[in-house]
Tab-separated table of C-alpha atoms in Angstrom:
chain	number	residue	atom	x	y	z
E	1	MET	CA	9.646	-8.280	19.701
E	2	VAL	CA	8.283	-9.516	16.593
E	3	LEU	CA	6.281	-6.830	14.354
E	4	ALA	CA	6.340	-4.381	17.241
E	5	PHE	CA	4.947	-0.665	17.066
E	6	VAL	CA	5.784	2.086	19.013
E	7	LEU	CA	3.308	3.157	21.281
E	8	ASP	CA	2.655	6.211	23.527
E	9	GLU	CA	2.828	5.618	27.479
E	10	ARG	CA	-1.115	5.284	27.656
E	11	THR	CA	-1.425	2.605	25.127
E	12	GLU	CA	1.280	0.609	26.132
E	13	ALA	CA	0.078	0.620	29.856
E	14	PHE	CA	-3.272	-0.614	27.997
E	15	ARG	CA	-1.593	-3.551	25.946
E	16	THR	CA	-0.132	-4.594	29.172
E	17	ARG	CA	-3.080	-4.858	30.941
E	18	VAL	CA	-4.692	-6.430	27.987
E	19	ALA	CA	-2.015	-8.970	27.882
E	20	GLN	CA	-2.019	-10.016	31.477
E	21	THR	CA	-5.863	-10.227	31.483
E	22	ILE	CA	-6.056	-12.702	28.595
E	23	ALA	CA	-3.022	-14.638	29.892
E	24	SER	CA	-5.073	-15.165	33.388
E	25	ALA	CA	-8.355	-15.540	31.787
E	26	LEU	CA	-8.111	-17.925	28.730
E	27	PRO	CA	-9.014	-21.350	29.543
E	28	GLN	CA	-6.115	-23.787	28.713
E	29	ASP	CA	-8.054	-26.272	26.682
E	30	ILE	CA	-9.313	-22.916	24.323
E	31	ARG	CA	-6.167	-21.946	24.245
E	32	THR	CA	-4.787	-25.138	22.728
E	33	GLN	CA	-7.685	-25.447	20.242
E	34	VAL	CA	-6.832	-21.873	18.808
E	35	ALA	CA	-3.016	-22.570	18.547
E	36	ASP	CA	-3.610	-25.774	17.219
E	37	GLN	CA	-5.527	-23.896	14.171
E	38	ARG	CA	-8.829	-25.281	14.827
E	39	VAL	CA	-11.639	-24.050	13.004
E	40	ASP	CA	-14.338	-26.442	14.669
E	41	ILE	CA	-14.240	-24.937	18.534
E	42	SER	CA	-17.607	-25.663	19.964
E	43	ARG	CA	-20.294	-23.141	20.313
E	44	THR	CA	-20.087	-23.672	24.124
E	45	ASP	CA	-16.216	-22.898	24.277
E	46	GLN	CA	-17.148	-19.568	21.681
E	47	ALA	CA	-19.655	-18.832	24.533
E	48	THR	CA	-17.353	-18.950	27.068
E	49	TRP	CA	-14.544	-16.623	25.692
E	50	GLN	CA	-17.063	-14.023	24.594
E	51	SER	CA	-18.849	-13.989	28.120
E	52	LEU	CA	-15.640	-13.654	29.639
E	53	LEU	CA	-14.413	-10.623	27.277
E	54	ASN	CA	-17.889	-9.130	28.130
E	55	SER	CA	-17.312	-9.469	31.977
E	56	PHE	CA	-14.253	-7.562	31.147
E	57	GLY	CA	-16.309	-4.887	29.426
E	58	TRP	CA	-14.807	-6.008	26.092
E	59	GLY	CA	-17.542	-7.882	24.638
E	60	GLY	CA	-18.603	-5.198	22.076
E	61	VAL	CA	-14.864	-4.557	20.246
E	62	GLY	CA	-15.516	-2.508	17.362
E	63	ILE	CA	-18.849	-1.234	18.135
E	64	PRO	CA	-19.315	2.563	18.964
E	65	VAL	CA	-19.748	3.204	22.782
E	66	GLU	CA	-23.326	4.103	22.675
E	67	TYR	CA	-24.299	0.857	21.269
E	68	GLY	CA	-22.431	-1.363	23.811
E	69	GLY	CA	-18.943	-1.077	22.650
E	70	PRO	CA	-16.283	-0.350	24.996
E	71	ASP	CA	-14.754	3.403	25.005
E	72	TRP	CA	-11.410	2.892	23.205
E	73	THR	CA	-9.646	4.727	20.789
E	74	ASP	CA	-8.639	3.166	17.651
E	75	GLU	CA	-5.291	2.318	18.771
E	76	GLU	CA	-6.423	0.317	21.794
E	77	TYR	CA	-8.511	-1.810	19.367
E	78	PHE	CA	-5.684	-2.099	17.279
E	79	VAL	CA	-3.762	-3.373	19.899
E	80	PHE	CA	-6.463	-5.753	21.609
E	81	SER	CA	-6.635	-7.502	18.345
E	82	ARG	CA	-2.631	-8.192	18.167
E	83	GLU	CA	-2.769	-9.550	21.658
E	84	LEU	CA	-5.389	-11.619	21.069
E	85	GLY	CA	-3.505	-13.312	18.341
E	86	ARG	CA	-0.258	-13.011	20.556
E	87	ALA	CA	-2.002	-15.123	23.096
E	88	ASP	CA	-3.866	-17.730	21.083
E	89	ALA	CA	-7.066	-16.349	21.943
E	90	PRO	CA	-10.224	-16.540	19.819
E	91	ARG	CA	-11.023	-13.688	17.863
E	92	PRO	CA	-14.452	-11.942	18.747
E	93	PRO	CA	-17.273	-13.595	16.596
E	94	LEU	CA	-16.771	-13.234	13.178
E	95	TYR	CA	-20.618	-12.856	11.976
E	96	GLY	CA	-22.385	-11.661	14.726
E	97	LEU	CA	-19.963	-8.937	16.468
E	98	LYS	CA	-17.816	-8.228	13.597
E	99	MET	CA	-20.145	-8.266	10.444
E	100	VAL	CA	-23.958	-8.552	11.553
E	101	ALA	CA	-23.525	-5.639	14.386
E	102	PRO	CA	-21.938	-2.860	12.397
E	103	THR	CA	-24.847	-3.531	9.575
E	104	LEU	CA	-27.277	-3.656	11.730
E	105	ILE	CA	-25.964	0.034	13.262
E	106	ARG	CA	-25.857	0.921	9.987
E	107	PHE	CA	-28.710	0.002	8.431
E	108	GLY	CA	-31.071	-1.388	11.028
E	109	THR	CA	-34.063	-0.068	13.014
E	110	ALA	CA	-33.750	1.092	16.691
E	111	GLU	CA	-35.758	-1.806	17.569
E	112	GLN	CA	-33.447	-4.211	15.608
E	113	ILE	CA	-30.263	-2.786	17.603
E	114	THR	CA	-31.741	-3.233	20.820
E	115	ARG	CA	-33.157	-6.746	19.977
E	116	TYR	CA	-30.086	-8.224	18.721
E	117	LEU	CA	-27.169	-6.254	19.752
E	118	PRO	CA	-27.031	-7.115	23.654
E	119	ASP	CA	-26.966	-10.939	23.018
E	120	ILE	CA	-24.266	-10.615	20.254
E	121	ILE	CA	-22.240	-8.563	22.589
E	122	ALA	CA	-22.648	-11.138	25.560
E	123	GLY	CA	-22.415	-14.266	23.400
E	124	ARG	CA	-25.630	-15.356	24.185
E	125	ALA	CA	-26.487	-15.487	20.336
E	126	PHE	CA	-24.740	-16.804	17.323
E	127	TRP	CA	-25.020	-15.752	13.727
E	128	CYS	CA	-23.882	-16.775	10.156
E	129	GLN	CA	-23.788	-15.337	6.921
E	130	ALA	CA	-26.205	-16.801	4.316
E	131	PHE	CA	-25.161	-15.277	0.817
E	132	SER	CA	-23.646	-17.791	-1.615
E	133	GLU	CA	-25.869	-20.080	-3.224
E	134	PRO	CA	-24.905	-23.323	-5.670
E	135	ASN	CA	-24.820	-20.983	-8.711
E	136	ALA	CA	-23.711	-17.670	-6.754
E	137	GLY	CA	-20.339	-17.390	-5.045
E	138	SER	CA	-18.159	-14.873	-6.452
E	139	ASP	CA	-20.599	-13.507	-8.578
E	140	LEU	CA	-23.170	-12.858	-5.700
E	141	ALA	CA	-25.780	-10.621	-7.522
E	142	GLY	CA	-26.522	-13.950	-9.554
E	143	LEU	CA	-28.525	-14.967	-6.408
E	144	SER	CA	-31.790	-16.774	-7.062
E	145	CYS	CA	-33.029	-17.838	-3.398
E	146	ALA	CA	-36.679	-16.426	-3.637
E	147	ALA	CA	-38.210	-14.479	-0.590
E	148	ASN	CA	-41.647	-13.792	-2.000
E	149	LYS	CA	-43.777	-10.956	-0.469
E	150	THR	CA	-47.016	-12.261	1.726
E	151	GLY	CA	-49.013	-10.115	4.120
E	152	ASP	CA	-46.950	-9.787	6.971
E	153	GLY	CA	-43.692	-10.701	5.780
E	154	TYR	CA	-41.712	-12.873	3.499
E	155	GLU	CA	-41.854	-16.545	2.386
E	156	ILE	CA	-38.423	-18.080	1.212
E	157	THR	CA	-37.852	-21.252	-0.448
E	158	GLY	CA	-34.502	-22.141	-2.170
E	159	SER	CA	-31.047	-23.120	-0.673
E	160	LYS	CA	-27.442	-21.621	0.086
E	161	VAL	CA	-24.134	-23.275	0.590
E	162	TRP	CA	-20.859	-22.908	2.074
E	163	ILE	CA	-22.347	-20.810	5.153
E	164	SER	CA	-20.115	-21.170	8.082
E	165	GLU	CA	-21.290	-22.044	11.775
E	166	ALA	CA	-24.555	-22.411	10.645
E	167	HIS	CA	-25.003	-25.424	12.515
E	168	HIS	CA	-23.804	-23.109	15.642
E	169	ALA	CA	-26.322	-20.097	15.075
E	170	ASP	CA	-29.457	-19.010	16.203
E	171	PHE	CA	-29.954	-16.490	13.228
E	172	THR	CA	-28.841	-15.611	10.043
E	173	PHE	CA	-28.224	-12.617	7.987
E	174	GLY	CA	-28.996	-13.348	4.130
E	175	LEU	CA	-29.595	-11.996	0.885
E	176	PHE	CA	-32.680	-13.082	-1.096
E	177	ARG	CA	-34.184	-12.481	-4.499
E	178	THR	CA	-37.420	-10.103	-4.093
E	179	ASN	CA	-37.559	-9.079	-7.542
E	180	SER	CA	-36.124	-10.107	-10.517
E	181	ALA	CA	-36.603	-7.340	-12.647
E	182	GLY	CA	-34.092	-4.800	-13.717
E	183	ARG	CA	-30.289	-5.351	-13.199
E	184	LYS	CA	-29.403	-8.426	-11.344
E	185	GLN	CA	-27.953	-6.387	-8.373
E	186	GLU	CA	-31.407	-4.872	-8.133
E	187	GLY	CA	-34.336	-6.813	-6.359
E	188	ILE	CA	-32.085	-8.119	-3.563
E	189	THR	CA	-33.341	-7.834	-0.312
E	190	ALA	CA	-31.408	-8.669	3.517
E	191	LEU	CA	-33.399	-10.432	5.986
E	192	VAL	CA	-32.698	-11.757	9.572
E	193	VAL	CA	-33.915	-15.320	9.742
E	194	ASP	CA	-34.416	-17.248	12.833
E	195	MET	CA	-32.523	-20.594	12.110
E	196	LYS	CA	-35.255	-22.320	14.511
E	197	SER	CA	-37.905	-21.600	11.868
E	198	PRO	CA	-39.991	-24.385	10.772
E	199	GLY	CA	-38.721	-25.354	7.240
E	200	ILE	CA	-35.110	-24.652	7.596
E	201	THR	CA	-32.835	-27.738	6.932
E	202	VAL	CA	-28.917	-27.533	7.931
E	203	ARG	CA	-26.583	-30.088	6.118
E	204	PRO	CA	-23.119	-30.243	7.230
E	205	LEU	CA	-20.192	-29.861	4.459
E	206	PRO	CA	-17.335	-31.701	6.065
E	207	ASN	CA	-13.956	-29.880	5.608
E	208	TYR	CA	-10.942	-32.081	3.463
E	209	GLU	CA	-8.980	-32.227	6.690
E	210	GLY	CA	-11.919	-33.698	8.628
E	211	THR	CA	-13.350	-30.665	10.708
E	212	HIS	CA	-17.038	-29.459	10.368
E	213	GLU	CA	-17.356	-25.594	9.658
E	214	CYS	CA	-19.250	-25.101	6.342
E	215	ASN	CA	-23.022	-26.025	5.643
E	216	GLU	CA	-25.771	-26.357	3.265
E	217	ILE	CA	-28.876	-24.515	4.281
E	218	PHE	CA	-32.200	-25.633	2.531
E	219	PHE	CA	-35.337	-23.192	3.046
E	220	ASP	CA	-38.877	-24.350	2.462
E	221	GLN	CA	-41.560	-21.865	2.570
E	222	VAL	CA	-39.711	-20.344	5.874
E	223	LYS	CA	-41.978	-17.615	7.268
E	224	VAL	CA	-39.822	-14.290	7.995
E	225	PRO	CA	-42.120	-11.225	9.670
E	226	ASN	CA	-41.548	-7.897	8.276
E	227	SER	CA	-39.766	-6.677	11.242
E	228	ASN	CA	-36.899	-8.449	10.172
E	229	LEU	CA	-36.068	-6.443	7.004
E	230	ILE	CA	-32.972	-4.766	6.874
E	231	GLY	CA	-32.597	-1.605	5.229
E	232	GLU	CA	-35.236	-1.233	2.102
E	233	GLU	CA	-36.608	-3.981	-0.132
E	234	ASP	CA	-34.782	-4.557	-3.268
E	235	ASN	CA	-31.906	-2.687	-1.802
E	236	GLY	CA	-29.768	-5.404	-0.158
E	237	TRP	CA	-27.027	-5.098	-2.765
E	238	ALA	CA	-26.290	-1.805	-0.712
E	239	VAL	CA	-26.284	-3.658	2.279
E	240	ALA	CA	-24.295	-6.452	1.195
E	241	LYS	CA	-21.423	-4.498	-0.411
E	242	PHE	CA	-21.144	-2.595	3.069
E	243	LEU	CA	-20.968	-5.873	5.019
E	244	LEU	CA	-18.483	-7.191	2.478
E	245	GLY	CA	-15.971	-4.315	3.275
E	246	VAL	CA	-16.315	-4.688	6.963
E	247	GLU	CA	-15.601	-8.474	6.424
E	248	ARG	CA	-12.462	-7.899	4.096
E	249	PHE	CA	-10.785	-5.550	6.658
E	250	ASP	CA	-10.930	-8.649	8.700
E	251	THR	CA	-9.877	-11.310	6.128
E	252	ALA	CA	-6.367	-10.251	5.858
E	253	GLU	CA	-5.910	-11.646	9.688
E	254	VAL	CA	-2.628	-10.156	10.487
E	255	PRO	CA	-2.937	-11.224	14.070
E	256	ARG	CA	-2.906	-15.075	12.906
E	257	SER	CA	-0.331	-14.716	10.518
E	258	ILE	CA	2.032	-13.442	12.998
E	259	ALA	CA	1.156	-16.553	15.645
E	260	THR	CA	1.699	-18.552	12.308
E	261	LEU	CA	5.192	-16.977	12.100
E	262	ARG	CA	5.929	-17.422	15.723
E	263	HIS	CA	5.188	-21.375	14.907
E	264	ILE	CA	7.368	-21.474	12.170
E	265	ARG	CA	10.330	-19.874	14.027
E	266	ALA	CA	9.894	-22.511	16.836
E	267	ARG	CA	9.765	-25.284	14.694
E	268	ILE	CA	13.103	-24.115	12.716
E	269	VAL	CA	14.977	-23.584	16.247
E	270	ALA	CA	13.948	-27.399	17.036
E	271	LEU	CA	15.165	-28.447	13.958
E	272	GLU	CA	18.543	-26.719	14.483
E	273	LYS	CA	18.699	-28.241	17.812
E	274	GLN	CA	18.033	-31.509	16.324
E	275	GLU	CA	20.775	-30.880	13.835
E	276	TYR	CA	18.533	-32.026	11.308
E	277	GLY	CA	18.948	-31.538	7.395
E	278	VAL	CA	21.576	-28.000	7.475
E	279	GLU	CA	20.541	-27.301	3.913
E	280	HIS	CA	16.581	-28.056	4.472
E	281	VAL	CA	16.813	-25.596	7.758
E	282	ARG	CA	18.765	-22.940	5.646
E	283	GLU	CA	15.664	-22.734	3.030
E	284	LEU	CA	13.344	-22.569	5.495
E	285	LYS	CA	15.212	-19.882	7.277
E	286	VAL	CA	15.426	-17.851	3.655
E	287	ARG	CA	11.755	-18.419	2.777
E	288	LEU	CA	10.730	-17.407	6.576
E	289	ALA	CA	12.772	-13.894	6.132
E	290	ARG	CA	10.931	-13.191	2.942
E	291	LEU	CA	7.540	-13.842	4.472
E	292	GLU	CA	8.314	-12.064	7.325
E	293	ILE	CA	9.506	-8.840	5.058
E	294	ASP	CA	5.768	-9.249	3.582
E	295	LEU	CA	4.050	-9.741	6.828
E	296	ARG	CA	5.960	-6.721	8.137
E	297	ALA	CA	4.652	-4.609	4.829
E	298	LEU	CA	1.156	-5.762	5.094
E	299	ALA	CA	1.048	-5.119	9.120
E	300	ALA	CA	2.356	-1.759	8.720
E	301	ALA	CA	-0.237	-1.122	5.754
E	302	GLU	CA	-3.010	-1.936	7.768
E	303	CYS	CA	-1.933	0.242	10.604
E	304	ARG	CA	-1.816	2.934	8.326
E	305	TYR	CA	-5.215	2.364	7.028
E	306	VAL	CA	-6.562	2.065	10.527
E	307	LEU	CA	-4.765	4.542	12.035
E	308	GLY	CA	-2.834	7.010	10.230
E	309	THR	CA	-4.997	7.743	7.314
E	310	PRO	CA	-7.913	10.536	7.621
E	311	GLN	CA	-11.402	8.769	6.257
E	312	HIS	CA	-11.449	11.137	3.330
E	313	VAL	CA	-8.496	10.109	1.841
E	314	LEU	CA	-8.973	6.392	1.755
E	315	THR	CA	-9.768	5.680	-1.937
E	316	GLY	CA	-12.332	2.541	-0.901
E	317	THR	CA	-9.796	0.121	-2.022
E	318	GLU	CA	-8.092	-0.552	1.318
E	319	PRO	CA	-10.623	-3.578	2.570
E	320	SER	CA	-10.004	-5.448	-1.107
E	321	LEU	CA	-5.990	-4.676	-1.054
E	322	LEU	CA	-5.598	-6.242	2.887
E	323	LYS	CA	-8.141	-9.049	1.684
E	324	TRP	CA	-6.007	-10.150	-1.276
E	325	LEU	CA	-2.708	-9.729	-0.295
E	326	GLY	CA	-3.223	-11.059	3.465
E	327	THR	CA	-4.796	-13.986	2.442
E	328	GLU	CA	-2.303	-15.015	-0.080
E	329	LEU	CA	0.096	-14.642	2.441
E	330	GLN	CA	-1.565	-16.297	5.039
E	331	GLN	CA	-1.431	-19.318	2.664
E	332	ASP	CA	2.282	-19.106	1.796
E	333	LEU	CA	2.985	-19.055	5.640
E	334	LEU	CA	0.943	-22.060	6.074
E	335	GLU	CA	2.807	-23.927	3.369
E	336	LEU	CA	6.054	-23.047	4.787
E	337	LEU	CA	4.815	-24.343	8.495
E	338	MET	CA	3.664	-27.336	6.972
E	339	ASP	CA	6.926	-28.135	5.165
E	340	ALA	CA	8.926	-27.364	8.542
E	341	TYR	CA	6.780	-30.176	9.827
E	342	GLY	CA	7.380	-32.521	7.073
E	343	GLU	CA	5.719	-35.847	7.241
E	344	GLN	CA	4.506	-35.126	10.399
E	345	ALA	CA	1.999	-32.187	9.206
E	346	GLN	CA	0.155	-35.237	7.895
E	347	ALA	CA	-0.323	-36.685	11.234
E	348	GLY	CA	-3.623	-34.810	11.970
E	349	LEU	CA	-5.405	-35.686	8.583
E	350	PRO	CA	-8.316	-36.432	9.195
E	351	ALA	CA	-9.048	-34.031	12.295
E	352	ALA	CA	-11.065	-36.809	13.739
E	353	HIS	CA	-8.141	-38.584	14.552
E	354	SER	CA	-6.273	-35.967	16.266
E	355	LYS	CA	-8.926	-34.391	18.649
E	356	PRO	CA	-8.330	-31.233	21.079
E	357	ASP	CA	-7.074	-32.103	24.113
E	358	ALA	CA	-5.748	-29.758	27.205
E	359	THR	CA	-2.865	-31.927	28.156
E	360	ARG	CA	-1.988	-33.130	24.249
E	361	PRO	CA	1.107	-30.397	23.197
E	362	VAL	CA	0.535	-28.797	19.784
E	363	GLU	CA	2.393	-31.350	17.196
E	364	GLY	CA	2.924	-30.707	13.683
E	365	GLY	CA	-0.470	-32.515	12.994
E	366	PHE	CA	-1.912	-28.956	12.991
E	367	ALA	CA	0.120	-27.817	10.536
E	368	GLY	CA	-1.517	-30.034	7.477
E	369	ARG	CA	-5.041	-29.258	8.712
E	370	ALA	CA	-4.312	-25.750	8.554
E	371	PHE	CA	-2.581	-25.589	5.003
E	372	HIS	CA	-5.495	-27.581	3.488
E	373	ARG	CA	-8.211	-25.428	5.658
E	374	TYR	CA	-7.149	-22.112	5.153
E	375	ARG	CA	-6.815	-22.442	1.044
E	376	THR	CA	-10.232	-21.364	0.720
E	377	THR	CA	-9.342	-17.750	2.016
E	378	THR	CA	-8.518	-16.485	-1.134
E	379	ILE	CA	-11.950	-17.497	-2.362
E	380	TYR	CA	-14.134	-16.243	0.336
E	381	ALA	CA	-15.485	-12.808	0.645
E	382	GLY	CA	-14.440	-12.064	-2.890
E	383	SER	CA	-11.654	-14.343	-4.663
E	384	SER	CA	-8.506	-12.643	-5.442
E	385	GLU	CA	-9.371	-12.202	-8.733
E	386	ILE	CA	-12.646	-10.376	-7.819
E	387	GLN	CA	-10.514	-8.019	-5.564
E	388	LYS	CA	-7.852	-7.377	-8.077
E	389	GLU	CA	-10.739	-6.109	-10.590
E	390	LEU	CA	-12.186	-4.157	-7.584
E	391	ILE	CA	-9.106	-2.336	-6.798
E	392	ALA	CA	-8.415	-1.581	-10.822
E	393	ARG	CA	-12.176	-0.415	-11.359
E	394	THR	CA	-11.953	1.839	-8.352
E	395	ILE	CA	-8.382	3.330	-9.100
E	396	LEU	CA	-8.875	3.618	-13.069
E	397	GLY	CA	-12.077	5.104	-12.574
E	398	ARG	CA	-11.081	8.031	-10.313
E	399	ARG	CA	-8.290	8.724	-12.826
E	400	SER	CA	-10.390	8.581	-15.813
């Protein structure tokens, strides 16, 4: 088995149960879309899968048991994530469950946790993250979308851009400018905004390959009550740093890269059976071997950070390191996948010409779409350059 880890008897039994449950429960049309590297899975399909996970008691993965999560060990959570990738199953909701929920548990009030977490876990409510702006992307502290204080809350006017899943979202978790005095990291406030509020306009930003994932959000005097304030006013930068740290741990997406590795190997086997271009196939195999070594190293590092290192020993650079190396490796794997399919990889561009269908086999078109779509991974959640700077500042700062 590729990238296998030695598990104790209890964890191996858990892994087997998870694998069997996913295999029997995952609808084939949803599996096909994930295997086809679709990033435009409908809200209905996402909700269906999350509801199924919740029915097994797995809806709150990654959340402490006292807040509705399963009573799992770190090893069981790690194994669960791997099995989702192996089965071509959708990952848990990234923005609501993986990012907003931990942030609410850390900074939110008891009332906010009670109000929002059950619907996130059950797949009844979907979220997006409203951070980036036209002039504030990697330089997030430069954001200017204003939330002006009113008698009973805030009034937001401005815009956000590159907001994934905003067209599906019931709520957005956003950063807004409440004070312009002092350092630019100061005067930022974290707010929850109901996406059905009057004054909100969502405009789609179609991806190059034809899918719809990102959007612009325009706020025109949108009212937000005081009860939607997360943490303290003007202290949203601390909230943002926590949330981005959580996000960067997941953007390495090792399970997805393992699945891509499997697709590449299957394609190479098919080419060998067709006796297609011996030299070309040999080159593909050499590149695959090198990338598999890199992926094994990344997977081992992630395993060590998650399972094998006491929290007090971690330097704080681990999320940035995983994000930087994981996303660049992901792009290299998808480039190899596209090269392995050759001209067939362009068959799915734009995606509108290749609608997902449960009866359609996964063909080469998905490779071209995936390659173009995931060029963005080294930019979002902080570019590779930003991650390197964060790592350098942390390590060199500790040594000085």
